[in-house]
CSV table of C-alpha atoms in Angstrom, one decimal:
chain,number,residue,atom,x,y,z
Q,630,UNK,CA,3.7,92.4,-19.9
Q,631,UNK,CA,6.2,92.0,-22.7
Q,632,UNK,CA,6.9,95.5,-24.1
Q,633,UNK,CA,10.3,94.8,-25.3
Q,634,UNK,CA,9.3,93.0,-28.7
Q,635,UNK,CA,9.1,95.8,-31.4
Q,636,UNK,CA,7.1,93.4,-33.5
Q,637,UNK,CA,4.4,93.4,-31.3
Q,638,UNK,CA,3.4,97.0,-32.4
Q,639,UNK,CA,5.4,97.5,-35.6
Q,640,UNK,CA,2.8,98.3,-38.4
Q,641,UNK,CA,2.6,95.8,-41.2
Q,642,UNK,CA,4.1,97.0,-44.5
Q,643,UNK,CA,2.9,97.1,-48.2
Q,644,UNK,CA,5.2,94.1,-48.8
Q,645,UNK,CA,3.4,92.3,-46.0
Q,646,UNK,CA,-0.1,92.8,-47.5
Q,647,UNK,CA,1.1,91.9,-51.0
Q,648,UNK,CA,2.7,88.6,-49.8
Q,649,UNK,CA,-0.7,87.8,-48.1
Q,650,UNK,CA,-2.5,88.4,-51.4
Q,651,UNK,CA,-0.2,86.2,-53.2
Q,652,UNK,CA,-0.6,83.5,-50.7
Q,653,UNK,CA,-4.5,83.7,-50.7
Q,654,UNK,CA,-4.5,83.5,-54.5
Q,655,UNK,CA,-2.1,80.4,-54.2
Q,656,UNK,CA,-4.3,78.8,-51.6
Q,657,UNK,CA,-7.4,79.5,-53.6
Q,658,UNK,CA,-5.9,77.8,-56.7
Q,659,UNK,CA,-5.0,74.8,-54.6
Q,660,UNK,CA,-8.6,74.5,-53.5
Q,661,UNK,CA,-9.9,74.5,-56.8
Q,662,UNK,CA,-11.3,78.1,-56.8
Q,663,UNK,CA,-10.9,80.6,-59.7
Q,664,UNK,CA,-10.6,83.5,-57.4
Q,665,UNK,CA,-11.6,85.1,-54.2
Q,666,UNK,CA,-14.1,88.0,-53.6
Q,667,UNK,CA,-13.2,89.7,-50.3
Q,668,UNK,CA,-15.7,92.2,-48.8
Q,669,UNK,CA,-15.2,94.6,-45.8
Q,670,UNK,CA,-14.5,92.7,-42.6
Q,671,UNK,CA,-11.5,90.7,-41.1
Q,672,UNK,CA,-10.2,89.2,-44.4
Q,673,UNK,CA,-10.1,92.7,-46.2
Q,674,UNK,CA,-8.1,94.0,-43.3
Q,675,UNK,CA,-5.7,91.4,-43.2
Q,676,UNK,CA,-5.1,91.2,-46.7
Q,677,UNK,CA,-4.8,95.1,-47.5
Q,678,UNK,CA,-4.9,97.0,-44.2
Q,679,UNK,CA,-8.1,98.5,-45.5
Q,680,UNK,CA,-11.0,99.2,-43.2
Q,681,UNK,CA,-13.8,101.2,-44.8
Q,682,UNK,CA,-15.1,104.0,-42.3
Q,683,UNK,CA,-18.5,102.5,-42.6
Q,684,UNK,CA,-19.9,99.5,-44.2
Q,685,UNK,CA,-22.9,100.2,-46.2
Q,686,UNK,CA,-24.9,99.2,-49.2
Q,687,UNK,CA,-22.3,100.6,-51.6
Q,688,UNK,CA,-20.3,97.7,-53.1
Q,689,UNK,CA,-16.6,97.3,-51.9
Q,690,UNK,CA,-14.9,94.2,-53.0
Q,691,UNK,CA,-11.4,93.0,-53.5
Q,692,UNK,CA,-11.1,90.6,-56.5
Q,693,UNK,CA,-8.3,88.3,-56.2
Q,694,UNK,CA,-7.5,85.7,-59.2
Q,695,UNK,CA,-4.4,84.2,-60.7
Q,696,UNK,CA,-4.8,85.9,-64.0
Q,697,UNK,CA,-5.0,89.6,-63.1
Q,698,UNK,CA,-3.5,91.9,-60.4
Q,699,UNK,CA,-5.3,92.3,-57.1
Q,700,UNK,CA,-8.2,94.9,-57.7
Q,701,UNK,CA,-10.1,96.7,-55.2
Q,702,UNK,CA,-13.6,97.9,-56.3
Q,703,UNK,CA,-14.8,101.0,-54.3
Q,704,UNK,CA,-17.2,103.7,-54.3
Q,705,UNK,CA,-15.8,106.8,-55.9
Q,706,UNK,CA,-16.2,108.9,-52.5
Q,707,UNK,CA,-14.4,106.3,-50.7
Q,708,UNK,CA,-11.3,106.0,-52.9
Q,709,UNK,CA,-9.2,108.5,-51.0
Q,710,UNK,CA,-9.4,106.3,-47.9
Q,711,UNK,CA,-8.7,103.1,-49.9
Q,712,UNK,CA,-5.6,104.8,-51.5
Q,713,UNK,CA,-4.3,105.5,-48.0
Q,714,UNK,CA,-4.5,102.1,-46.9
Q,715,UNK,CA,-1.0,100.4,-46.3
Q,716,UNK,CA,-1.6,97.7,-48.8
Q,717,UNK,CA,-2.8,100.1,-51.5
Q,718,UNK,CA,0.7,100.0,-53.5
Q,719,UNK,CA,-0.1,96.5,-54.2
Q,720,UNK,CA,-3.6,96.9,-55.5
Q,721,UNK,CA,-5.4,98.2,-58.7
Q,722,UNK,CA,-8.3,100.5,-57.5
Q,723,UNK,CA,-11.3,100.8,-59.4
Q,724,UNK,CA,-14.2,103.1,-58.5
Q,725,UNK,CA,-17.6,103.6,-59.3
Q,726,UNK,CA,-19.8,106.6,-58.7
Q,727,UNK,CA,-23.5,106.7,-57.4
Q,728,UNK,CA,-25.8,106.2,-60.4
Q,729,UNK,CA,-23.5,103.6,-61.8
Q,730,UNK,CA,-23.9,99.8,-61.9
Q,731,UNK,CA,-21.2,98.5,-59.3
Q,732,UNK,CA,-21.9,95.1,-60.2
Q,733,UNK,CA,-20.9,95.6,-63.8
Q,734,UNK,CA,-17.8,97.1,-62.7
Q,735,UNK,CA,-16.8,94.3,-60.5
Q,736,UNK,CA,-18.3,91.6,-62.9
Q,737,UNK,CA,-15.8,92.7,-65.5
Q,738,UNK,CA,-13.1,91.1,-63.3
Q,739,UNK,CA,-14.8,87.9,-63.0
Q,740,UNK,CA,-14.8,85.0,-65.4
Q,741,UNK,CA,-18.3,84.0,-66.6
Q,742,UNK,CA,-18.0,80.3,-65.4
Q,743,UNK,CA,-15.8,80.9,-62.1
Q,744,UNK,CA,-16.1,79.4,-58.8
Q,745,UNK,CA,-15.3,82.0,-56.3
Q,746,UNK,CA,-14.7,82.0,-52.6
Q,747,UNK,CA,-16.6,84.9,-51.1
Q,748,UNK,CA,-16.3,86.5,-47.6
Q,749,UNK,CA,-18.8,85.1,-44.9
Q,750,UNK,CA,-19.7,88.8,-44.3
Q,751,UNK,CA,-20.9,89.5,-47.7
Q,752,UNK,CA,-24.4,91.2,-47.7
Q,753,UNK,CA,-27.0,89.1,-49.7
Q,754,UNK,CA,-27.8,92.0,-51.8
Q,755,UNK,CA,-24.1,92.1,-53.0
Q,756,UNK,CA,-23.7,88.4,-53.6
Q,757,UNK,CA,-27.2,88.3,-55.5
Q,758,UNK,CA,-26.0,91.5,-57.6
Q,759,UNK,CA,-22.8,89.8,-58.6
Q,760,UNK,CA,-24.7,86.6,-59.7
Q,761,UNK,CA,-27.0,88.6,-61.7
Q,762,UNK,CA,-24.0,90.5,-63.3
Q,763,UNK,CA,-22.2,87.3,-64.2
Q,764,UNK,CA,-24.5,84.3,-64.7
Q,765,UNK,CA,-23.0,81.1,-64.5
Q,766,UNK,CA,-20.7,81.9,-61.5
Q,767,UNK,CA,-20.9,79.9,-58.3
Q,768,UNK,CA,-19.9,80.8,-54.7
Q,769,UNK,CA,-18.5,79.2,-51.6
Q,770,UNK,CA,-18.0,80.9,-48.2
Q,771,UNK,CA,-14.4,81.5,-47.1
Q,772,UNK,CA,-14.9,79.4,-44.0
Q,773,UNK,CA,-16.2,76.6,-46.2
Q,774,UNK,CA,-13.6,76.9,-49.0
Q,775,UNK,CA,-10.6,78.3,-47.3
Q,776,UNK,CA,-11.0,77.9,-43.5
Q,777,UNK,CA,-7.2,77.9,-42.9
Q,778,UNK,CA,-6.5,81.1,-44.9
Q,779,UNK,CA,-5.5,83.2,-41.7
Q,780,UNK,CA,-5.0,80.4,-39.2
Q,781,UNK,CA,-1.4,79.9,-39.4
Q,782,UNK,CA,0.3,83.0,-38.0
Q,783,UNK,CA,3.7,84.6,-39.0
Q,784,UNK,CA,6.3,85.8,-36.3
Q,785,UNK,CA,4.8,89.5,-36.3
Q,786,UNK,CA,1.3,88.1,-35.9
Q,787,UNK,CA,2.5,85.7,-32.9
Q,788,UNK,CA,4.1,88.8,-31.2
Q,789,UNK,CA,0.9,90.8,-31.4
Q,790,UNK,CA,-1.2,87.7,-30.1
Q,791,UNK,CA,1.5,87.4,-27.2
Q,792,UNK,CA,1.3,91.1,-26.3
Q,793,UNK,CA,-2.5,90.7,-26.3
Q,794,UNK,CA,-2.4,87.7,-23.9
Q,795,UNK,CA,0.0,89.5,-21.6
Q,796,UNK,CA,-2.3,92.6,-21.4
Q,797,UNK,CA,-5.2,90.2,-20.5
Q,798,UNK,CA,-3.2,88.6,-17.8
Q,799,UNK,CA,-2.2,92.0,-16.5
Q,800,UNK,CA,-5.9,92.8,-16.4
Q,801,UNK,CA,-6.8,89.6,-14.5
Q,802,UNK,CA,-4.0,90.1,-11.9
Q,803,UNK,CA,-5.5,93.7,-11.1
Q,804,UNK,CA,-9.2,92.5,-11.1
Q,805,UNK,CA,-8.2,90.1,-8.2
Q,806,UNK,CA,-7.8,93.2,-6.1
Q,807,UNK,CA,-11.1,94.6,-6.8
Q,808,UNK,CA,-13.9,94.3,-4.5
Q,809,UNK,CA,-16.6,91.6,-5.7
Q,810,UNK,CA,-19.0,91.1,-2.6
Q,811,UNK,CA,-21.9,93.5,-2.8
Q,812,UNK,CA,-21.3,94.9,-6.1
Q,813,UNK,CA,-23.3,94.3,-9.4
Q,814,UNK,CA,-21.8,92.4,-12.2
Q,815,UNK,CA,-21.8,95.2,-14.4
Q,816,UNK,CA,-19.6,97.2,-12.2
Q,817,UNK,CA,-17.0,94.4,-12.2
Q,818,UNK,CA,-17.2,94.1,-16.0
Q,819,UNK,CA,-16.7,97.8,-16.4
Q,820,UNK,CA,-13.5,97.3,-14.2
Q,821,UNK,CA,-12.4,94.7,-16.7
Q,822,UNK,CA,-12.9,96.8,-19.6
Q,823,UNK,CA,-11.1,99.6,-18.3
Q,824,UNK,CA,-8.2,97.6,-17.4
Q,825,UNK,CA,-8.2,96.2,-20.8
Q,826,UNK,CA,-7.8,99.3,-22.3
Q,827,UNK,CA,-5.2,100.6,-19.7
Q,828,UNK,CA,-3.1,97.6,-20.6
Q,829,UNK,CA,-3.1,98.6,-24.5
Q,830,UNK,CA,-6.3,97.0,-25.9
Q,831,UNK,CA,-7.8,99.4,-28.4
Q,832,UNK,CA,-11.2,97.3,-28.7
Q,833,UNK,CA,-13.0,95.5,-25.9
Q,834,UNK,CA,-15.1,92.5,-27.2
Q,835,UNK,CA,-16.6,91.1,-24.2
Q,836,UNK,CA,-16.5,91.1,-20.4
Q,837,UNK,CA,-18.4,88.2,-19.2
Q,838,UNK,CA,-18.9,88.3,-15.3
Q,839,UNK,CA,-21.2,85.2,-14.4
Q,840,UNK,CA,-21.8,85.1,-10.7
Q,841,UNK,CA,-23.4,82.3,-8.8
Q,842,UNK,CA,-26.1,80.7,-11.0
Q,843,UNK,CA,-25.3,83.2,-13.9
Q,844,UNK,CA,-22.0,81.3,-14.1
Q,845,UNK,CA,-24.0,78.3,-15.6
Q,846,UNK,CA,-24.7,80.3,-18.6
Q,847,UNK,CA,-21.3,80.2,-20.8
Q,848,UNK,CA,-22.2,83.5,-22.8
Q,849,UNK,CA,-23.9,85.3,-19.8
Q,850,UNK,CA,-23.8,88.9,-20.3
Q,851,UNK,CA,-23.0,90.8,-17.2
Q,852,UNK,CA,-26.2,92.0,-15.4
Q,853,UNK,CA,-27.6,93.7,-12.5
Q,854,UNK,CA,-27.1,90.7,-10.2
Q,855,UNK,CA,-25.4,91.6,-6.9
Q,856,UNK,CA,-22.4,89.4,-6.2
Q,857,UNK,CA,-22.6,87.7,-2.9
Q,858,UNK,CA,-20.3,86.1,-0.5
Q,859,UNK,CA,-19.8,82.3,-1.6
Q,860,UNK,CA,-20.3,82.9,-5.3
Q,861,UNK,CA,-18.2,81.3,-7.8
Q,862,UNK,CA,-17.8,84.0,-10.6
Q,863,UNK,CA,-16.8,83.1,-14.2
Q,864,UNK,CA,-14.6,85.9,-15.7
Q,865,UNK,CA,-14.1,85.8,-19.5
Q,866,UNK,CA,-12.8,88.8,-21.2
Q,867,UNK,CA,-11.0,90.0,-24.4
Q,868,UNK,CA,-10.7,92.2,-27.3
Q,869,UNK,CA,-8.2,93.4,-29.8
Q,870,UNK,CA,-4.7,95.0,-29.2
Q,871,UNK,CA,-2.6,96.2,-32.2
Q,872,UNK,CA,-5.4,94.5,-34.2
Q,873,UNK,CA,-5.0,91.1,-32.7
Q,874,UNK,CA,-7.1,89.2,-30.2
Q,875,UNK,CA,-7.1,88.2,-26.5
Q,876,UNK,CA,-9.6,86.0,-24.9
Q,877,UNK,CA,-9.1,84.4,-21.4
Q,878,UNK,CA,-11.2,82.8,-18.6
Q,879,UNK,CA,-10.8,82.3,-14.9
Q,880,UNK,CA,-13.3,81.5,-12.3
Q,881,UNK,CA,-12.8,83.0,-8.9
Q,882,UNK,CA,-14.8,82.6,-5.5
Q,883,UNK,CA,-15.9,85.4,-3.3
Q,884,UNK,CA,-14.9,84.3,0.0
Q,885,UNK,CA,-14.2,80.7,1.2
Q,886,UNK,CA,-15.5,78.3,-1.5
Q,887,UNK,CA,-17.8,75.3,-0.8
Q,888,UNK,CA,-16.2,72.0,-1.3
Q,889,UNK,CA,-18.2,71.3,-4.4
Q,890,UNK,CA,-16.9,74.5,-5.9
Q,891,UNK,CA,-13.2,73.5,-5.2
Q,892,UNK,CA,-13.9,69.8,-6.6
Q,893,UNK,CA,-15.6,71.2,-9.9
Q,894,UNK,CA,-12.8,73.7,-10.2
Q,895,UNK,CA,-10.1,71.2,-10.0
Q,896,UNK,CA,-11.8,68.9,-12.5
Q,897,UNK,CA,-12.0,71.7,-15.0
Q,898,UNK,CA,-8.3,72.7,-14.2
Q,899,UNK,CA,-7.1,69.2,-15.1
Q,900,UNK,CA,-9.4,69.0,-18.1
Q,901,UNK,CA,-7.7,72.3,-19.4
Q,902,UNK,CA,-4.4,70.9,-18.9
Q,903,UNK,CA,-5.2,67.7,-20.6
Q,904,UNK,CA,-6.3,69.7,-23.7
Q,905,UNK,CA,-3.1,71.8,-23.8
Q,906,UNK,CA,-0.9,68.8,-23.3
Q,907,UNK,CA,-2.7,67.1,-26.3
Q,908,UNK,CA,-1.5,69.8,-28.6
Q,909,UNK,CA,1.2,68.5,-31.2
Q,910,UNK,CA,1.8,69.3,-34.7
Q,911,UNK,CA,-0.2,66.9,-37.0
Q,912,UNK,CA,-2.8,66.1,-34.3
Q,913,UNK,CA,-6.4,66.6,-35.3
Q,914,UNK,CA,-8.3,69.5,-33.9
Q,915,UNK,CA,-10.9,67.1,-32.4
Q,916,UNK,CA,-8.3,65.4,-30.4
Q,917,UNK,CA,-8.1,68.5,-28.2
Q,918,UNK,CA,-11.6,68.4,-27.6
Q,919,UNK,CA,-11.6,64.8,-26.8
Q,920,UNK,CA,-8.8,65.1,-24.2
Q,921,UNK,CA,-10.4,67.9,-22.2
Q,922,UNK,CA,-13.8,66.2,-22.4
Q,923,UNK,CA,-12.6,62.8,-21.3
Q,924,UNK,CA,-11.5,64.3,-17.9
Q,925,UNK,CA,-14.8,65.9,-17.4
Q,926,UNK,CA,-16.9,62.9,-18.5
Q,927,UNK,CA,-14.8,60.5,-16.4
Q,928,UNK,CA,-15.8,62.6,-13.5
Q,929,UNK,CA,-19.4,62.5,-14.2
Q,930,UNK,CA,-19.9,65.9,-15.5
Q,931,UNK,CA,-19.9,65.0,-19.3
Q,932,UNK,CA,-23.4,66.5,-19.9
Q,933,UNK,CA,-22.4,69.8,-18.1
Q,934,UNK,CA,-19.6,70.6,-20.7
Q,935,UNK,CA,-21.8,72.2,-23.3
Q,936,UNK,CA,-19.7,73.8,-25.8
Q,937,UNK,CA,-16.5,73.2,-27.8
Q,938,UNK,CA,-13.2,73.1,-26.3
Q,939,UNK,CA,-11.8,75.9,-28.3
Q,940,UNK,CA,-11.7,78.4,-31.3
Q,941,UNK,CA,-9.1,80.1,-33.2
Q,942,UNK,CA,-7.9,83.5,-32.7
Q,943,UNK,CA,-6.3,86.3,-34.9
Q,944,UNK,CA,-7.6,89.5,-36.1
Q,945,UNK,CA,-11.0,88.4,-34.7
Q,946,UNK,CA,-11.6,86.8,-31.3
Q,947,UNK,CA,-13.3,83.9,-32.9
Q,948,UNK,CA,-12.2,82.2,-36.0
Q,949,UNK,CA,-11.1,78.9,-37.6
Q,950,UNK,CA,-9.8,76.4,-36.6
Q,951,UNK,CA,-12.3,75.0,-34.0
Q,952,UNK,CA,-11.4,72.5,-31.4
Q,953,UNK,CA,-14.7,70.4,-31.7
Q,954,UNK,CA,-15.6,66.7,-32.4
Q,955,UNK,CA,-15.6,65.9,-36.1
Q,956,UNK,CA,-12.9,68.6,-37.0
Q,957,UNK,CA,-10.1,66.6,-38.5
Q,958,UNK,CA,-7.9,69.5,-39.5
Q,959,UNK,CA,-4.5,68.9,-38.4
Q,960,UNK,CA,-2.7,71.3,-36.2
Q,961,UNK,CA,0.2,73.3,-37.8
Q,962,UNK,CA,2.9,75.2,-36.0
Q,963,UNK,CA,1.7,79.0,-35.9
Q,964,UNK,CA,-2.0,78.2,-35.5
Q,965,UNK,CA,-3.5,79.9,-32.3
Q,966,UNK,CA,-6.6,79.1,-30.4
Q,967,UNK,CA,-8.3,78.6,-27.2
Q,968,UNK,CA,-8.5,75.8,-24.7
Q,969,UNK,CA,-11.3,76.5,-22.4
Q,970,UNK,CA,-13.2,73.5,-20.9
Q,971,UNK,CA,-16.0,74.3,-18.5
Q,972,UNK,CA,-18.7,72.6,-16.2
Q,973,UNK,CA,-22.1,74.5,-15.9
Q,974,UNK,CA,-24.5,73.5,-13.1
Q,975,UNK,CA,-27.8,75.1,-14.0
Q,976,UNK,CA,-29.2,77.3,-11.2
Q,977,UNK,CA,-25.9,76.9,-9.2
Q,978,UNK,CA,-22.7,77.9,-10.7
Q,979,UNK,CA,-20.3,77.4,-13.4
Q,980,UNK,CA,-16.6,77.1,-14.0
Q,981,UNK,CA,-14.5,77.6,-17.0
Q,982,UNK,CA,-10.7,78.1,-17.4
Q,983,UNK,CA,-9.2,79.3,-20.8
Q,984,UNK,CA,-5.9,80.1,-22.3
Q,985,UNK,CA,-4.8,81.0,-25.8
Q,986,UNK,CA,-2.2,78.6,-27.1
Q,987,UNK,CA,-0.2,78.5,-30.1
Q,988,UNK,CA,1.2,75.4,-31.8
Q,989,UNK,CA,5.0,74.9,-31.8
Q,990,UNK,CA,7.2,72.4,-33.4
Q,991,UNK,CA,7.0,70.3,-30.1
Q,992,UNK,CA,3.6,71.2,-28.7
Q,993,UNK,CA,2.0,74.1,-27.2
Q,994,UNK,CA,3.1,77.4,-25.9
Q,995,UNK,CA,0.4,79.5,-23.8
Q,996,UNK,CA,-0.2,83.2,-24.3
Q,997,UNK,CA,-1.9,83.3,-21.2
Q,998,UNK,CA,0.2,82.4,-18.0
Q,999,UNK,CA,-1.9,83.6,-14.7
Q,1000,UNK,CA,-2.5,81.1,-11.9
Q,1001,UNK,CA,-5.2,78.6,-12.8
Q,1002,UNK,CA,-5.6,77.5,-9.1
Q,1003,UNK,CA,-9.0,78.9,-7.7
Q,1004,UNK,CA,-8.4,82.2,-6.3
Q,1005,UNK,CA,-10.3,83.9,-3.5
Q,1006,UNK,CA,-11.3,87.5,-4.0
Q,1007,UNK,CA,-13.3,89.7,-1.4
């Protein structure tokens, strides 16, 4: 685990958040938007450092536009928390009290004919309230209008993602020594969660343990099935460390694997390597999917690879860009995403191998570096 890089845990500064807000306004302008409405969620945290203690029916919205300073509209009872956010010095904070009309307060900051990007996480009641307050406005989701807003990471963000990946790797190395046979999936999942926290994660988002036939379900929730000798077991786990995500998958076998498990695992390993090898600046996202999928299709398992090859990662474990057919967004140095092909044989077993990579000037750099060969556990 890399614990020597101080940028992996050094807090972001108010200047960092101010620069992000300026960048967001500039990107919105280039996209033909008149501004952005950012509701509680990952974008608000990324732009301001502010995370409301509770997300409720009370309107909280960051209004960004080129013609006025960044303004955060908050309930009066939450103003002290907002003022304590690291990014607060770069904001004008406007509050509203219970009994007042929050949409009129926020609407005063919005031009009547504006086209605005709005957080995907916005509540319908808030969007509809703003539309009523400012007739003539139109709205596009941020995923639709600015999908790459958070996609290119700076050096401090890359350091956090690298540290999170190293912590996930350390978790995998430890879980290899845990007994699998005769234990329930939920017990191994609890071990994964415990280890992620021990290695520095403040939040565990998922601990998939898919044994035997359950491994053929890519999003299987760990259940009460008892793991048996001979099972292939898909392990997919991750969460947040220093506010940035980890996500890795490996497939292990309990005892000596059957030849079919070895063969399928090797096909997936080669597909995953092909996906990583395809990463180059300027290459379309869909080419990563095509490279990995071609290996699996050529081996006769094309219809058993039933999900995209990858997803972006940052302040959330799933975000743009997506490595999927039809996504023509070119790769840019600093983008970070998973490469995770799989083969899923219903009723029998599944195999998935996943690393997080970042785009460099010359190719890809992995944030997960544990062995990708089939490992045997007890």
